[in-house]
Amino acid sequence: MNPERSTTALLFIHALSPLHAGTGQGIGAIDLPIAREKATGIPYLPGSSLKGVLRDRAQGKGWDKDTLFAVFGPETEAASEHAGAVQVGDAKLLLLPVRSLYGVFALVTSPYLLERFRREAEMAGLTPPALPAPLGQGQALVAPNSRLPEGGKVYLEDLDLEARPIPGVGEWEDWLTRTQAPVAGRLAVVHDDVMAFLLETATEVVARIRLDDATKTVAQRALWYEESLPAESVLYSLVRAEPSRRKEKALPAEAVLALFKGLLQGALQLGGKATVGRGLCRVTLGG
Amino acid sequence: MRTRSQLWAQGAYERVKEAAQKGGTWAEDYQTMALKFPVLVRQAGLAQALAFVDSRGKEAHKRFLDDLAQVLGRKGGRELAEEALRAELLLYLRLTREVLQASGWFKRFAQALIEGAS
């Protein structure tokens, strides 16, 4: 397939409730941890999760069989016939909400997270602001009118960081309003090492139990700990559309992408534990 | 050469096995703390979690803390708790990570070796 005929878009995923993109089972401190990239430890939502939910929605909307198979690919039994025309990348974390003494919570990111976001946003033809200046481990970059600092400090969880107001962070806040997340006055850029720590320790961990039906007390060995990305997390995913490969249904890449975009209206449920309210997300198009 | 995980796993295994041999409510108390400690660190922060366990009256809880600290090369739980209080940011982050990983092993072995309610 000629790559010049493909078209690319960037999706923002804003978690409205805790998002549990699980791995099945964990052997560490948490019984049901979330999926993380192997090398970086950064949480992500697999592209297949997003694609599956949208395919299901397309079916629910009554797409005809040929359009559905052209865009998302045929059923598993016929998978060898042709590939789907849309490619949904893994959703990567951009902003992590972290409890803050002032402003209730901060949306925290780091130079590395911004750098790789910028890389992918540019592939979708977007031009995010320049990367902010390097910073020290004990510092947090904030916008000049940020609501986070008090007395020159930003208090995230139990980390006290020196606040450094710079206009560049304000530019990012303005640019990121398109995600529809409450980013104004809340963006904090921390050192990559501090970010790695927050990614490990500032995710949401809740205890879940199963009750014994007769006694209404916790059943034997029925206590487990579940991890999620907190509500207000923001992730992004690169989506690429190619012309349809299905001979019954010819569609140029632009039409494939337009069909795909039509599925994004309204809240989506992504990841696991849906019946206990996890994974309600708002998806917006970054361009 | 052996990996960090191996060393911590071995240390945790030996200590949990010893605790299991004591049996009774003592071993159950030990197991309860081993199961909930990693999540305590995640939810409350390292310094708070260490101080919390140190302040609990039960002997088995303190023994768990001492065991954990020794696997991480400290003399005892009190020393680890004091180190957490004094540590500068980066050292604190590293200490948290090490405590989480080592206590994960305690949790696993406590589930496997101690028979209890949880």
mmCIF file of C-alpha atoms in Angstrom:
data_model
loop_
_atom_site.group_PDB
_atom_site.id
_atom_site.type_symbol
_atom_site.label_atom_id
_atom_site.label_comp_id
_atom_site.label_asym_id
_atom_site.label_seq_id
_atom_site.Cartn_x
_atom_site.Cartn_y
_atom_site.Cartn_z
ATOM 1 C CA MET A 1 0.000 0.000 0.000
ATOM 2 C CA ASN A 2 1.359 3.390 -0.959
ATOM 3 C CA PRO A 3 2.022 5.241 2.313
ATOM 4 C CA GLU A 4 1.388 8.595 0.645
ATOM 5 C CA ARG A 5 -2.238 7.660 0.289
ATOM 6 C CA SER A 6 -2.615 7.168 4.019
ATOM 7 C CA THR A 7 -3.822 9.797 6.426
ATOM 8 C CA THR A 8 -3.082 10.208 10.117
ATOM 9 C CA ALA A 9 -4.917 11.633 13.107
ATOM 10 C CA LEU A 10 -4.217 12.003 16.797
ATOM 11 C CA LEU A 11 -6.801 11.070 19.429
ATOM 12 C CA PHE A 12 -6.875 12.346 22.978
ATOM 13 C CA ILE A 13 -8.388 10.091 25.603
ATOM 14 C CA HIS A 14 -9.526 11.818 28.774
ATOM 15 C CA ALA A 15 -10.412 9.407 31.574
ATOM 16 C CA LEU A 16 -13.646 10.434 33.316
ATOM 17 C CA SER A 17 -13.441 7.537 35.770
ATOM 18 C CA PRO A 18 -10.434 5.410 36.804
ATOM 19 C CA LEU A 19 -9.093 3.506 33.806
ATOM 20 C CA HIS A 20 -8.057 -0.105 34.317
ATOM 21 C CA ALA A 21 -6.167 -1.403 31.308
ATOM 22 C CA GLY A 22 -5.150 -4.634 32.968
ATOM 23 C CA THR A 23 -2.604 -7.340 32.333
ATOM 24 C CA GLY A 24 -4.602 -10.178 33.887
ATOM 25 C CA GLN A 25 -2.453 -10.928 36.896
ATOM 26 C CA GLY A 26 0.508 -9.430 38.704
ATOM 27 C CA ILE A 27 3.143 -11.015 40.878
ATOM 28 C CA GLY A 28 4.212 -7.871 42.699
ATOM 29 C CA ALA A 29 2.555 -5.811 45.396
ATOM 30 C CA ILE A 30 -0.663 -5.421 43.410
ATOM 31 C CA ASP A 31 -2.790 -8.348 42.345
ATOM 32 C CA LEU A 32 -4.278 -6.700 39.257
ATOM 33 C CA PRO A 33 -1.799 -4.137 37.939
ATOM 34 C CA ILE A 34 -2.239 -1.988 34.845
ATOM 35 C CA ALA A 35 -0.373 -2.507 31.574
ATOM 36 C CA ARG A 36 2.950 -0.704 31.386
ATOM 37 C CA GLU A 37 5.586 -0.390 28.699
ATOM 38 C CA LYS A 38 8.363 -2.831 29.461
ATOM 39 C CA ALA A 39 11.342 -0.509 29.175
ATOM 40 C CA THR A 40 9.899 2.760 30.454
ATOM 41 C CA GLY A 41 7.270 1.633 32.971
ATOM 42 C CA ILE A 42 4.857 4.140 31.485
ATOM 43 C CA PRO A 43 1.192 3.009 31.649
ATOM 44 C CA TYR A 44 -0.606 2.576 28.333
ATOM 45 C CA LEU A 45 -3.882 1.397 26.901
ATOM 46 C CA PRO A 46 -3.405 -1.186 24.136
ATOM 47 C CA GLY A 47 -4.595 -0.016 20.709
ATOM 48 C CA SER A 48 -6.565 -3.243 20.375
ATOM 49 C CA SER A 49 -8.707 -2.194 23.357
ATOM 50 C CA LEU A 50 -9.636 1.098 21.695
ATOM 51 C CA LYS A 51 -10.142 -0.496 18.282
ATOM 52 C CA GLY A 52 -12.371 -3.255 19.677
ATOM 53 C CA VAL A 53 -14.655 -0.792 21.453
ATOM 54 C CA LEU A 54 -15.015 1.322 18.316
ATOM 55 C CA ARG A 55 -15.669 -1.708 16.138
ATOM 56 C CA ASP A 56 -18.400 -2.737 18.552
ATOM 57 C CA ARG A 57 -19.869 0.751 18.398
ATOM 58 C CA ALA A 58 -19.816 0.676 14.580
ATOM 59 C CA GLN A 59 -21.778 -2.572 14.676
ATOM 60 C CA GLY A 60 -24.222 -1.023 17.120
ATOM 61 C CA LYS A 61 -24.697 1.918 14.788
ATOM 62 C CA GLY A 62 -25.747 -0.478 12.071
ATOM 63 C CA TRP A 63 -22.799 -0.156 9.691
ATOM 64 C CA ASP A 64 -23.232 -2.557 6.795
ATOM 65 C CA LYS A 65 -20.965 -5.590 6.712
ATOM 66 C CA ASP A 66 -18.717 -4.402 3.889
ATOM 67 C CA THR A 67 -18.049 -0.997 5.446
ATOM 68 C CA LEU A 68 -17.367 -2.569 8.838
ATOM 69 C CA PHE A 69 -14.970 -5.146 7.406
ATOM 70 C CA ALA A 70 -13.294 -2.604 5.131
ATOM 71 C CA VAL A 71 -12.539 -0.256 8.024
ATOM 72 C CA PHE A 72 -11.870 -2.674 10.892
ATOM 73 C CA GLY A 73 -10.976 -5.893 9.073
ATOM 74 C CA PRO A 74 -12.976 -9.096 8.575
ATOM 75 C CA GLU A 75 -14.098 -11.501 11.298
ATOM 76 C CA THR A 76 -11.397 -13.657 12.867
ATOM 77 C CA GLU A 77 -12.252 -16.729 10.734
ATOM 78 C CA ALA A 78 -11.739 -14.683 7.576
ATOM 79 C CA ALA A 79 -8.808 -12.659 8.905
ATOM 80 C CA SER A 80 -6.528 -13.753 6.063
ATOM 81 C CA GLU A 81 -8.748 -12.161 3.380
ATOM 82 C CA HIS A 82 -7.501 -8.610 3.860
ATOM 83 C CA ALA A 83 -6.388 -6.222 6.579
ATOM 84 C CA GLY A 84 -8.575 -3.474 7.988
ATOM 85 C CA ALA A 85 -7.962 0.038 6.689
ATOM 86 C CA VAL A 86 -7.560 1.676 10.081
ATOM 87 C CA GLN A 87 -4.585 1.241 12.387
ATOM 88 C CA VAL A 88 -5.071 2.248 16.014
ATOM 89 C CA GLY A 89 -1.869 2.796 17.971
ATOM 90 C CA ASP A 90 -1.440 2.149 21.685
ATOM 91 C CA ALA A 91 -2.723 5.037 23.779
ATOM 92 C CA LYS A 92 0.210 6.503 25.695
ATOM 93 C CA LEU A 93 0.055 8.519 28.858
ATOM 94 C CA LEU A 94 0.604 12.261 28.537
ATOM 95 C CA LEU A 95 -0.796 13.806 31.728
ATOM 96 C CA LEU A 96 -1.055 12.091 35.100
ATOM 97 C CA PRO A 97 -3.324 13.689 37.729
ATOM 98 C CA VAL A 98 -1.531 13.926 41.065
ATOM 99 C CA ARG A 99 -2.945 15.197 44.347
ATOM 100 C CA SER A 100 -1.800 18.750 45.004
ATOM 101 C CA LEU A 101 -2.094 20.813 48.161
ATOM 102 C CA TYR A 102 -3.207 23.788 46.049
ATOM 103 C CA GLY A 103 -5.499 23.486 43.035
ATOM 104 C CA VAL A 104 -6.832 20.098 44.261
ATOM 105 C CA PHE A 105 -4.776 18.192 41.726
ATOM 106 C CA ALA A 106 -2.058 18.819 39.168
ATOM 107 C CA LEU A 107 -1.801 17.348 35.703
ATOM 108 C CA VAL A 108 1.809 16.220 35.716
ATOM 109 C CA THR A 109 4.060 15.435 32.791
ATOM 110 C CA SER A 110 7.809 15.415 32.132
ATOM 111 C CA PRO A 111 10.240 16.428 29.366
ATOM 112 C CA TYR A 112 10.422 12.845 28.069
ATOM 113 C CA LEU A 113 6.634 12.417 27.959
ATOM 114 C CA LEU A 114 6.283 15.746 26.148
ATOM 115 C CA GLU A 115 9.092 14.900 23.740
ATOM 116 C CA ARG A 116 7.553 11.657 22.590
ATOM 117 C CA PHE A 117 4.129 13.227 22.434
ATOM 118 C CA ARG A 118 5.537 15.950 20.198
ATOM 119 C CA ARG A 119 7.136 13.325 17.960
ATOM 120 C CA GLU A 120 3.807 11.612 17.330
ATOM 121 C CA ALA A 121 1.747 14.798 17.166
ATOM 122 C CA GLU A 122 3.994 16.008 14.357
ATOM 123 C CA MET A 123 3.255 12.812 12.433
ATOM 124 C CA ALA A 124 -0.402 13.825 12.558
ATOM 125 C CA GLY A 125 0.462 17.286 11.216
ATOM 126 C CA LEU A 126 0.106 19.078 14.543
ATOM 127 C CA THR A 127 2.574 21.596 15.918
ATOM 128 C CA PRO A 128 2.644 21.566 19.719
ATOM 129 C CA PRO A 129 4.678 24.242 21.527
ATOM 130 C CA ALA A 130 8.433 23.863 22.003
ATOM 131 C CA LEU A 131 9.746 21.706 24.822
ATOM 132 C CA PRO A 132 10.312 23.589 28.068
ATOM 133 C CA ALA A 133 13.845 24.203 29.337
ATOM 134 C CA PRO A 134 15.631 21.443 31.272
ATOM 135 C CA LEU A 135 14.912 21.356 34.988
ATOM 136 C CA GLY A 136 16.392 19.983 38.187
ATOM 137 C CA GLN A 137 15.091 17.011 40.123
ATOM 138 C CA GLY A 138 13.663 19.148 42.893
ATOM 139 C CA GLN A 139 11.832 21.519 40.557
ATOM 140 C CA ALA A 140 8.454 21.785 38.885
ATOM 141 C CA LEU A 141 7.795 24.003 35.882
ATOM 142 C CA VAL A 142 4.407 25.711 35.990
ATOM 143 C CA ALA A 143 2.603 28.433 34.033
ATOM 144 C CA PRO A 144 3.003 32.027 35.319
ATOM 145 C CA ASN A 145 -0.676 32.103 36.372
ATOM 146 C CA SER A 146 -0.704 28.543 37.740
ATOM 147 C CA ARG A 147 -2.911 27.705 40.697
ATOM 148 C CA LEU A 148 -0.465 25.074 42.002
ATOM 149 C CA PRO A 149 2.356 27.026 43.691
ATOM 150 C CA GLU A 150 2.187 28.597 47.119
ATOM 151 C CA GLY A 151 5.172 30.368 48.631
ATOM 152 C CA GLY A 152 7.389 29.256 45.728
ATOM 153 C CA LYS A 153 6.625 25.555 46.173
ATOM 154 C CA VAL A 154 4.440 22.978 44.483
ATOM 155 C CA TYR A 155 3.182 20.209 46.750
ATOM 156 C CA LEU A 156 2.501 16.980 44.854
ATOM 157 C CA GLU A 157 1.508 13.979 46.988
ATOM 158 C CA ASP A 158 4.278 14.154 49.590
ATOM 159 C CA LEU A 159 6.847 15.766 47.313
ATOM 160 C CA ASP A 160 7.669 19.428 47.867
ATOM 161 C CA LEU A 161 9.094 20.839 44.647
ATOM 162 C CA GLU A 162 10.480 24.273 43.909
ATOM 163 C CA ALA A 163 8.028 26.073 41.585
ATOM 164 C CA ARG A 164 9.540 27.635 38.453
ATOM 165 C CA PRO A 165 6.950 29.693 36.569
ATOM 166 C CA ILE A 166 7.762 29.883 32.850
ATOM 167 C CA PRO A 167 5.626 31.112 29.926
ATOM 168 C CA GLY A 168 6.374 27.943 27.914
ATOM 169 C CA VAL A 169 4.220 25.870 30.266
ATOM 170 C CA GLY A 170 1.395 28.370 29.775
ATOM 171 C CA GLU A 171 1.651 27.783 26.014
ATOM 172 C CA TRP A 172 1.312 24.036 26.576
ATOM 173 C CA GLU A 173 -1.718 24.618 28.812
ATOM 174 C CA ASP A 174 -3.379 26.674 26.080
ATOM 175 C CA TRP A 175 -2.527 24.105 23.436
ATOM 176 C CA LEU A 176 -3.776 21.201 25.537
ATOM 177 C CA THR A 177 -7.209 22.717 26.197
ATOM 178 C CA ARG A 178 -8.221 20.802 23.038
ATOM 179 C CA THR A 179 -8.047 17.600 25.095
ATOM 180 C CA GLN A 180 -11.029 18.964 27.092
ATOM 181 C CA ALA A 181 -9.184 18.018 30.288
ATOM 182 C CA PRO A 182 -9.158 20.696 33.039
ATOM 183 C CA VAL A 183 -5.565 21.618 32.282
ATOM 184 C CA ALA A 184 -5.735 25.412 32.763
ATOM 185 C CA GLY A 185 -3.585 26.448 35.722
ATOM 186 C CA ARG A 186 -2.857 22.814 36.553
ATOM 187 C CA LEU A 187 0.001 21.725 34.308
ATOM 188 C CA ALA A 188 3.229 20.802 36.100
ATOM 189 C CA VAL A 189 6.361 19.594 34.317
ATOM 190 C CA VAL A 190 8.618 17.573 36.612
ATOM 191 C CA HIS A 191 11.990 15.890 36.127
ATOM 192 C CA ASP A 192 11.861 12.534 34.313
ATOM 193 C CA ASP A 193 13.097 10.689 37.424
ATOM 194 C CA VAL A 194 10.376 12.227 39.569
ATOM 195 C CA MET A 195 7.859 11.379 36.845
ATOM 196 C CA ALA A 196 8.980 7.741 36.901
ATOM 197 C CA PHE A 197 8.396 7.691 40.650
ATOM 198 C CA LEU A 198 4.930 9.222 40.358
ATOM 199 C CA LEU A 199 4.027 6.772 37.594
ATOM 200 C CA GLU A 200 4.872 3.976 40.010
ATOM 201 C CA THR A 201 3.319 5.340 43.160
ATOM 202 C CA ALA A 202 0.596 7.853 42.242
ATOM 203 C CA THR A 203 -1.700 5.507 40.356
ATOM 204 C CA GLU A 204 -4.905 4.534 42.071
ATOM 205 C CA VAL A 205 -4.891 1.320 44.113
ATOM 206 C CA VAL A 206 -8.102 0.070 45.672
ATOM 207 C CA ALA A 207 -8.924 -3.006 47.725
ATOM 208 C CA ARG A 208 -11.736 -5.151 46.367
ATOM 209 C CA ILE A 209 -13.474 -7.966 48.216
ATOM 210 C CA ARG A 210 -16.039 -10.669 47.620
ATOM 211 C CA LEU A 211 -18.615 -11.282 50.339
ATOM 212 C CA ASP A 212 -19.582 -14.697 51.611
ATOM 213 C CA ASP A 213 -23.272 -14.931 50.738
ATOM 214 C CA ALA A 214 -24.337 -16.522 54.032
ATOM 215 C CA THR A 215 -22.294 -14.492 56.519
ATOM 216 C CA LYS A 216 -21.964 -11.181 54.626
ATOM 217 C CA THR A 217 -18.335 -11.054 55.643
ATOM 218 C CA VAL A 218 -15.316 -11.294 53.374
ATOM 219 C CA ALA A 219 -15.020 -14.741 51.838
ATOM 220 C CA GLN A 220 -11.796 -16.716 52.353
ATOM 221 C CA ARG A 221 -8.953 -15.366 50.220
ATOM 222 C CA ALA A 222 -11.314 -12.947 48.509
ATOM 223 C CA LEU A 223 -9.415 -9.705 49.034
ATOM 224 C CA TRP A 224 -7.429 -8.298 46.162
ATOM 225 C CA TYR A 225 -5.831 -5.022 45.132
ATOM 226 C CA GLU A 226 -6.567 -3.405 41.815
ATOM 227 C CA GLU A 227 -4.652 -0.615 40.106
ATOM 228 C CA SER A 228 -6.004 2.023 37.718
ATOM 229 C CA LEU A 229 -4.978 5.249 36.096
ATOM 230 C CA PRO A 230 -6.825 7.934 38.107
ATOM 231 C CA ALA A 231 -9.770 9.840 36.669
ATOM 232 C CA GLU A 232 -8.573 12.946 34.739
ATOM 233 C CA SER A 233 -5.629 11.091 33.189
ATOM 234 C CA VAL A 234 -4.947 12.083 29.583
ATOM 235 C CA LEU A 235 -3.578 9.680 26.971
ATOM 236 C CA TYR A 236 -3.073 10.001 23.221
ATOM 237 C CA SER A 237 -3.148 7.565 20.374
ATOM 238 C CA LEU A 238 -1.981 7.842 16.790
ATOM 239 C CA VAL A 239 -4.502 6.595 14.251
ATOM 240 C CA ARG A 240 -3.615 5.903 10.638
ATOM 241 C CA ALA A 241 -6.103 5.247 7.866
ATOM 242 C CA GLU A 242 -5.368 3.639 4.521
ATOM 243 C CA PRO A 243 -7.628 3.063 1.512
ATOM 244 C CA SER A 244 -9.969 0.107 1.831
ATOM 245 C CA ARG A 245 -8.549 -3.277 0.804
ATOM 246 C CA ARG A 246 -11.973 -4.891 0.528
ATOM 247 C CA LYS A 247 -12.944 -5.344 -3.097
ATOM 248 C CA GLU A 248 -16.680 -5.041 -2.360
ATOM 249 C CA LYS A 249 -16.158 -1.628 -0.781
ATOM 250 C CA ALA A 250 -13.767 0.957 -2.190
ATOM 251 C CA LEU A 251 -12.978 3.770 0.231
ATOM 252 C CA PRO A 252 -10.158 6.333 0.057
ATOM 253 C CA ALA A 253 -8.143 6.862 3.228
ATOM 254 C CA GLU A 254 -9.921 10.154 3.993
ATOM 255 C CA ALA A 255 -13.314 8.434 3.889
ATOM 256 C CA VAL A 256 -12.056 5.677 6.191
ATOM 257 C CA LEU A 257 -10.833 8.257 8.685
ATOM 258 C CA ALA A 258 -14.094 10.216 8.435
ATOM 259 C CA LEU A 259 -16.085 7.064 9.189
ATOM 260 C CA PHE A 260 -13.790 6.328 12.111
ATOM 261 C CA LYS A 261 -14.117 9.864 13.485
ATOM 262 C CA GLY A 262 -17.890 9.528 13.360
ATOM 263 C CA LEU A 263 -17.628 6.830 16.022
ATOM 264 C CA LEU A 264 -15.969 9.052 18.596
ATOM 265 C CA GLN A 265 -19.055 11.038 19.651
ATOM 266 C CA GLY A 266 -20.093 10.477 23.246
ATOM 267 C CA ALA A 267 -18.349 8.693 26.092
ATOM 268 C CA LEU A 268 -16.634 5.372 25.500
ATOM 269 C CA GLN A 269 -15.920 2.603 27.961
ATOM 270 C CA LEU A 270 -12.303 1.475 27.681
ATOM 271 C CA GLY A 271 -10.274 -1.128 29.558
ATOM 272 C CA GLY A 272 -11.548 -3.577 32.151
ATOM 273 C CA LYS A 273 -13.842 -3.598 35.210
ATOM 274 C CA ALA A 274 -16.631 -1.794 33.353
ATOM 275 C CA THR A 275 -19.393 -3.070 35.617
ATOM 276 C CA VAL A 276 -17.874 -1.317 38.618
ATOM 277 C CA GLY A 277 -17.624 1.963 36.768
ATOM 278 C CA ARG A 278 -14.083 1.882 35.435
ATOM 279 C CA GLY A 279 -12.945 3.195 32.088
ATOM 280 C CA LEU A 280 -15.459 5.877 31.193
ATOM 281 C CA CYS A 281 -13.538 8.047 28.722
ATOM 282 C CA ARG A 282 -14.077 11.013 26.464
ATOM 283 C CA VAL A 283 -12.248 10.827 23.174
ATOM 284 C CA THR A 284 -11.473 13.960 21.207
ATOM 285 C CA LEU A 285 -9.699 14.485 17.948
ATOM 286 C CA GLY A 286 -6.418 16.363 18.196
ATOM 287 C CA GLY A 287 -6.337 17.048 14.458
ATOM 288 C CA MET B 1 26.319 -13.029 39.883
ATOM 289 C CA ARG B 2 22.693 -13.086 40.936
ATOM 290 C CA THR B 3 19.928 -10.561 40.304
ATOM 291 C CA ARG B 4 18.571 -8.222 42.971
ATOM 292 C CA SER B 5 15.253 -10.049 42.760
ATOM 293 C CA GLN B 6 16.916 -13.366 43.514
ATOM 294 C CA LEU B 7 18.687 -11.999 46.566
ATOM 295 C CA TRP B 8 15.553 -10.380 47.932
ATOM 296 C CA ALA B 9 13.447 -13.435 47.141
ATOM 297 C CA GLN B 10 15.852 -15.705 48.942
ATOM 298 C CA GLY B 11 16.002 -13.434 51.991
ATOM 299 C CA ALA B 12 12.222 -13.098 52.098
ATOM 300 C CA TYR B 13 11.718 -16.832 51.657
ATOM 301 C CA GLU B 14 13.956 -17.747 54.572
ATOM 302 C CA ARG B 15 12.378 -15.224 56.908
ATOM 303 C CA VAL B 16 8.762 -15.972 55.997
ATOM 304 C CA LYS B 17 9.449 -19.680 56.395
ATOM 305 C CA GLU B 18 10.772 -19.043 59.880
ATOM 306 C CA ALA B 19 7.683 -16.970 60.718
ATOM 307 C CA ALA B 20 5.424 -19.727 59.386
ATOM 308 C CA GLN B 21 7.054 -22.242 61.708
ATOM 309 C CA LYS B 22 5.943 -20.215 64.721
ATOM 310 C CA GLY B 23 2.356 -20.929 63.683
ATOM 311 C CA GLY B 24 -0.820 -19.743 65.415
ATOM 312 C CA THR B 25 -2.032 -16.166 65.589
ATOM 313 C CA TRP B 26 1.536 -14.887 65.587
ATOM 314 C CA ALA B 27 2.096 -16.255 62.088
ATOM 315 C CA GLU B 28 -1.312 -14.965 61.018
ATOM 316 C CA ASP B 29 -0.461 -11.472 62.267
ATOM 317 C CA TYR B 30 2.804 -11.659 60.385
ATOM 318 C CA GLN B 31 0.983 -12.723 57.243
ATOM 319 C CA THR B 32 -1.631 -9.965 57.566
ATOM 320 C CA MET B 33 1.078 -7.320 57.645
ATOM 321 C CA ALA B 34 3.072 -8.941 54.837
ATOM 322 C CA LEU B 35 -0.021 -8.914 52.626
ATOM 323 C CA LYS B 36 -1.047 -5.341 53.223
ATOM 324 C CA PHE B 37 2.300 -3.617 53.629
ATOM 325 C CA PRO B 38 3.131 -3.031 49.931
ATOM 326 C CA VAL B 39 -0.233 -1.411 49.341
ATOM 327 C CA LEU B 40 0.202 0.652 52.503
ATOM 328 C CA VAL B 41 3.404 2.051 50.997
ATOM 329 C CA ARG B 42 1.586 2.782 47.736
ATOM 330 C CA GLN B 43 -1.329 4.500 49.416
ATOM 331 C CA ALA B 44 0.289 6.340 52.323
ATOM 332 C CA GLY B 45 3.906 6.864 51.234
ATOM 333 C CA LEU B 46 7.033 5.136 52.511
ATOM 334 C CA ALA B 47 7.763 7.166 55.640
ATOM 335 C CA GLN B 48 4.149 7.011 56.819
ATOM 336 C CA ALA B 49 3.881 3.273 56.162
ATOM 337 C CA LEU B 50 7.082 2.497 58.059
ATOM 338 C CA ALA B 51 6.065 4.693 60.984
ATOM 339 C CA PHE B 52 2.623 3.095 61.020
ATOM 340 C CA VAL B 53 3.951 -0.443 61.299
ATOM 341 C CA ASP B 54 6.555 0.639 63.827
ATOM 342 C CA SER B 55 3.788 2.147 65.963
ATOM 343 C CA ARG B 56 1.582 -0.948 65.891
ATOM 344 C CA GLY B 57 1.803 -2.849 69.167
ATOM 345 C CA LYS B 58 1.891 -6.377 67.794
ATOM 346 C CA GLU B 59 5.228 -8.090 67.959
ATOM 347 C CA ALA B 60 4.702 -9.994 64.704
ATOM 348 C CA HIS B 61 4.194 -6.730 62.796
ATOM 349 C CA LYS B 62 7.473 -5.326 64.064
ATOM 350 C CA ARG B 63 9.198 -8.555 63.297
ATOM 351 C CA PHE B 64 7.949 -8.285 59.729
ATOM 352 C CA LEU B 65 9.406 -4.810 59.464
ATOM 353 C CA ASP B 66 12.750 -5.973 60.859
ATOM 354 C CA ASP B 67 12.832 -8.875 58.415
ATOM 355 C CA LEU B 68 12.075 -6.594 55.489
ATOM 356 C CA ALA B 69 14.736 -4.099 56.565
ATOM 357 C CA GLN B 70 17.331 -6.856 56.953
ATOM 358 C CA VAL B 71 16.651 -8.217 53.493
ATOM 359 C CA LEU B 72 17.381 -4.693 52.252
ATOM 360 C CA GLY B 73 20.668 -4.684 54.160
ATOM 361 C CA ARG B 74 19.612 -2.605 57.186
ATOM 362 C CA LYS B 75 19.900 -3.609 60.814
ATOM 363 C CA GLY B 76 16.210 -3.351 61.568
ATOM 364 C CA GLY B 77 12.901 -1.630 60.906
ATOM 365 C CA ARG B 78 13.713 1.370 63.046
ATOM 366 C CA GLU B 79 16.868 2.065 61.077
ATOM 367 C CA LEU B 80 14.980 1.829 57.789
ATOM 368 C CA ALA B 81 12.266 4.154 59.092
ATOM 369 C CA GLU B 82 14.823 6.722 60.234
ATOM 370 C CA GLU B 83 16.625 6.510 56.901
ATOM 371 C CA ALA B 84 13.335 7.167 55.109
ATOM 372 C CA LEU B 85 12.780 10.258 57.234
ATOM 373 C CA ARG B 86 16.225 11.676 56.525
ATOM 374 C CA ALA B 87 16.483 10.746 52.842
ATOM 375 C CA GLU B 88 16.739 13.428 50.170
ATOM 376 C CA LEU B 89 14.209 13.230 47.351
ATOM 377 C CA LEU B 90 16.074 10.905 44.975
ATOM 378 C CA LEU B 91 17.216 8.556 47.710
ATOM 379 C CA TYR B 92 13.656 8.498 49.040
ATOM 380 C CA LEU B 93 12.359 7.519 45.603
ATOM 381 C CA ARG B 94 14.902 4.741 45.356
ATOM 382 C CA LEU B 95 14.181 3.517 48.862
ATOM 383 C CA THR B 96 10.454 3.412 48.082
ATOM 384 C CA ARG B 97 11.100 1.372 44.973
ATOM 385 C CA GLU B 98 13.340 -1.096 46.806
ATOM 386 C CA VAL B 99 10.901 -1.502 49.695
ATOM 387 C CA LEU B 100 8.052 -2.093 47.241
ATOM 388 C CA GLN B 101 9.952 -4.735 45.318
ATOM 389 C CA ALA B 102 11.268 -6.580 48.355
ATOM 390 C CA SER B 103 7.934 -6.467 50.172
ATOM 391 C CA GLY B 104 6.306 -7.908 47.060
ATOM 392 C CA TRP B 105 8.338 -11.059 47.728
ATOM 393 C CA PHE B 106 7.273 -11.117 51.366
ATOM 394 C CA LYS B 107 3.672 -10.893 50.231
ATOM 395 C CA ARG B 108 4.025 -13.785 47.798
ATOM 396 C CA PHE B 109 5.784 -16.070 50.249
ATOM 397 C CA ALA B 110 3.413 -15.173 53.070
ATOM 398 C CA GLN B 111 0.548 -16.260 50.841
ATOM 399 C CA ALA B 112 2.291 -19.493 49.977
ATOM 400 C CA LEU B 113 3.902 -20.526 53.259
ATOM 401 C CA ILE B 114 1.542 -19.322 55.971
ATOM 402 C CA GLU B 115 -1.888 -20.817 56.368
ATOM 403 C CA GLY B 116 -4.258 -18.109 57.434
ATOM 404 C CA ALA B 117 -7.559 -16.385 57.023
ATOM 405 C CA SER B 118 -6.460 -14.173 54.196
#
